[in-house]
Structures are given as C-alpha cells and as structure tokens.
Tab-separated table of C-alpha atoms in Angstrom:
chain	number	residue	atom	x	y	z
A	1	UNK	CA	49.381	40.243	-14.819
A	2	UNK	CA	47.032	42.918	-16.645
A	3	UNK	CA	45.062	40.395	-18.258
A	4	UNK	CA	44.034	38.705	-15.125
A	5	UNK	CA	43.025	41.506	-13.956
A	6	UNK	CA	41.155	42.781	-17.131
A	7	UNK	CA	39.858	39.120	-16.863
A	8	UNK	CA	38.742	39.634	-13.357
A	9	UNK	CA	37.228	43.004	-14.410
A	10	UNK	CA	34.700	41.860	-16.987
A	11	UNK	CA	33.594	38.427	-15.283
A	12	UNK	CA	32.527	41.035	-12.221
A	13	UNK	CA	31.193	43.199	-14.356
A	14	UNK	CA	29.289	40.419	-15.625
A	15	UNK	CA	27.739	39.304	-12.395
A	16	UNK	CA	26.846	42.472	-11.237
A	17	UNK	CA	25.647	42.094	-14.655
A	18	UNK	CA	23.716	38.702	-14.461
A	19	UNK	CA	22.410	39.701	-10.986
A	20	UNK	CA	21.008	42.243	-11.741
A	21	UNK	CA	21.256	46.177	-8.779
A	22	UNK	CA	21.909	44.866	-5.806
A	23	UNK	CA	18.713	46.120	-4.217
A	24	UNK	CA	16.663	43.458	-6.310
A	25	UNK	CA	14.320	40.787	-4.662
A	26	UNK	CA	15.407	37.227	-4.571
A	27	UNK	CA	12.637	35.512	-6.191
A	28	UNK	CA	9.950	33.110	-4.624
A	29	UNK	CA	9.708	29.935	-5.226
A	30	UNK	CA	6.463	27.802	-4.463
A	31	UNK	CA	7.347	24.372	-2.673
A	32	UNK	CA	4.206	22.017	-2.837
A	33	UNK	CA	3.968	18.549	-1.518
A	34	UNK	CA	1.844	16.126	-1.040
A	35	UNK	CA	0.101	14.997	2.551
A	36	UNK	CA	2.410	12.401	3.404
A	37	UNK	CA	0.158	8.491	3.409
A	38	UNK	CA	-2.289	7.570	6.342
A	39	UNK	CA	-1.441	4.406	7.921
A	40	UNK	CA	-3.846	1.394	6.204
A	41	UNK	CA	-6.253	0.501	8.640
A	42	UNK	CA	-6.598	-2.908	10.469
A	43	UNK	CA	-10.243	-2.820	11.600
A	44	UNK	CA	-10.957	-4.765	8.922
A	45	UNK	CA	-14.090	-6.431	9.947
A	46	UNK	CA	-15.704	-3.262	11.228
A	47	UNK	CA	-16.048	-3.113	8.195
A	48	UNK	CA	-16.258	-5.918	5.841
A	49	UNK	CA	-18.407	-7.854	8.591
A	50	UNK	CA	-17.769	-10.692	6.467
A	51	UNK	CA	-15.148	-11.134	6.003
A	52	UNK	CA	-13.693	-14.006	7.434
A	53	UNK	CA	-16.622	-15.985	6.113
A	54	UNK	CA	-16.473	-14.872	3.128
A	55	UNK	CA	-12.738	-15.917	2.315
A	56	UNK	CA	-13.192	-19.237	4.307
A	57	UNK	CA	-15.708	-20.448	1.546
A	58	UNK	CA	-13.901	-18.248	-1.093
A	59	UNK	CA	-10.813	-19.754	-0.440
A	60	UNK	CA	-11.399	-23.505	0.779
A	61	UNK	CA	-11.082	-24.852	-2.524
A	62	UNK	CA	-7.582	-23.071	-2.751
A	63	UNK	CA	-5.909	-25.700	0.892
A	64	UNK	CA	-7.268	-28.735	0.087
A	65	UNK	CA	-5.490	-28.034	-2.806
A	66	UNK	CA	-2.685	-27.265	-1.627
A	67	UNK	CA	-2.613	-27.514	1.954
A	68	UNK	CA	0.327	-24.972	2.482
A	69	UNK	CA	0.757	-23.802	5.928
A	70	UNK	CA	1.499	-19.853	5.920
A	71	UNK	CA	0.570	-16.338	6.574
A	72	UNK	CA	-0.282	-13.931	3.249
A	73	UNK	CA	-0.714	-10.263	3.889
A	74	UNK	CA	-3.988	-8.607	1.874
A	75	UNK	CA	-3.709	-5.116	1.244
A	76	UNK	CA	-7.139	-3.061	-0.441
A	77	UNK	CA	-8.947	-0.576	-0.939
A	78	UNK	CA	-12.989	0.024	-0.521
A	79	UNK	CA	-15.317	1.289	-3.026
A	80	UNK	CA	-18.461	1.704	-3.086
A	81	UNK	CA	-19.835	-1.778	-0.836
A	82	UNK	CA	-16.983	-3.377	-3.472
A	83	UNK	CA	-12.796	-4.266	-2.707
A	84	UNK	CA	-10.573	-2.651	-5.717
A	85	UNK	CA	-6.887	-2.664	-5.392
A	86	UNK	CA	-6.270	-5.725	-3.825
A	87	UNK	CA	-2.927	-6.591	-3.166
A	88	UNK	CA	-1.849	-10.358	-2.202
A	89	UNK	CA	2.354	-10.360	-0.967
A	90	UNK	CA	4.449	-13.208	1.175
A	91	UNK	CA	3.186	-16.208	2.438
A	92	UNK	CA	3.443	-19.452	-0.125
A	93	UNK	CA	2.757	-17.797	-3.987
A	94	UNK	CA	-0.314	-21.098	-4.268
A	95	UNK	CA	-2.185	-19.082	-2.342
A	96	UNK	CA	-2.466	-15.303	-4.342
A	97	UNK	CA	-4.714	-15.143	-6.806
A	98	UNK	CA	-6.979	-16.786	-4.866
A	99	UNK	CA	-6.659	-14.282	-1.764
A	100	UNK	CA	-7.038	-11.450	-4.972
A	101	UNK	CA	-10.096	-13.736	-5.891
A	102	UNK	CA	-12.017	-14.343	-3.120
A	103	UNK	CA	-10.927	-10.310	-1.810
A	104	UNK	CA	-13.413	-9.868	-4.814
A	105	UNK	CA	-16.401	-11.191	-3.373
A	106	UNK	CA	-15.913	-9.673	0.367
A	107	UNK	CA	-18.780	-6.638	0.287
A	108	UNK	CA	-17.617	-3.746	2.825
A	109	UNK	CA	-19.338	-0.714	4.490
A	110	UNK	CA	-19.828	2.021	2.188
A	111	UNK	CA	-18.476	4.600	4.579
A	112	UNK	CA	-15.443	2.998	4.396
A	113	UNK	CA	-14.496	4.394	0.565
A	114	UNK	CA	-11.173	4.593	-0.719
A	115	UNK	CA	-10.177	3.908	2.485
A	116	UNK	CA	-6.580	1.086	2.760
A	117	UNK	CA	-7.010	-1.413	5.190
A	118	UNK	CA	-3.974	-4.705	5.305
A	119	UNK	CA	-4.847	-7.447	6.932
A	120	UNK	CA	-2.444	-10.690	7.220
A	121	UNK	CA	-4.151	-14.493	6.295
A	122	UNK	CA	-3.522	-17.442	8.298
A	123	UNK	CA	-3.537	-20.635	6.198
A	124	UNK	CA	-3.027	-23.186	8.385
A	125	UNK	CA	-3.978	-26.997	6.911
A	126	UNK	CA	-3.056	-28.817	10.776
A	127	UNK	CA	-5.724	-26.638	12.541
A	128	UNK	CA	-8.800	-29.357	13.499
A	129	UNK	CA	-11.789	-29.667	11.404
A	130	UNK	CA	-14.199	-27.506	14.291
A	131	UNK	CA	-12.156	-24.796	14.408
A	132	UNK	CA	-13.422	-21.545	13.918
A	133	UNK	CA	-12.433	-19.831	10.760
A	134	UNK	CA	-10.865	-23.152	9.799
A	135	UNK	CA	-9.290	-22.091	6.491
A	136	UNK	CA	-8.608	-17.817	6.485
A	137	UNK	CA	-8.046	-17.092	9.895
A	138	UNK	CA	-7.240	-13.035	9.781
A	139	UNK	CA	-3.526	-12.206	12.084
A	140	UNK	CA	-2.876	-8.994	12.670
A	141	UNK	CA	-0.898	-7.055	10.133
C-alpha cells in the first residue's frame, strides 16, 4: 500500500514540475486559416462577350464528328484577357478535350482577372440548323 502512495506522490510531483507554477500564464496558440473561396461567377457572357460565337465556331467540328447529345460543365479562370485553368466535366467525354481547347480561343475582359467562372454547354444535335447558338448553347450551372 505504501508503494501505491509513493507512486502517486512521485506522479503528482512530476506533474507539478512539468506544468510549472500554478500562476503561470497558459500558452497562447494562434490559429490561422484561409478565407473560404468565393463562389464561382456565372456571368460568363459579361466577362467574355464573344464566348458563344467562339465556342460555336470552335466546337462545330466536334459536334459533326460525334453528334452526341449532352451537357458539359466548364470551369475556368481569367488571366489578363485570356482563359486559363480550364476544367470540363460531365456530358459525353469525347467533347471534353474539344471544350478545353475551344476555351483557349475565348477572349475576356481583363477586369475579371483571377475570377473563377462556371457555366455549362449544351450539345444538341437535333436542334434546327437555323437555331442561334446551335452547337454550344450556354446554359446555367
């Protein structure tokens, strides 16, 4: 029994020695983090006024080649007046490399520098030929 009390006394004195005096200031920890990312912008035609015409021109060969229906979601950033960091998701996978390449031909207004945008392109092979924006119809997110 004395052995148990001795162990408790040793443990208690060790804790006091490690923790220091009772009046010592607690250590302060500074926690930093990044601000949450701003949601992507959806006003693509405002930032890149000729995007619909450019995508129609650039995506026509892909539409003729594959003729598949679907919607591809596009996300990109603007650097200067050019598009960068293009990601294409969803829809028929055959269109994605064509969409990324077509987005490189899009010119945007420089005041949107660094902003992230998102939109969708609707491929519809059954649309009448006289329909405006026949190949790449920009639709909501």
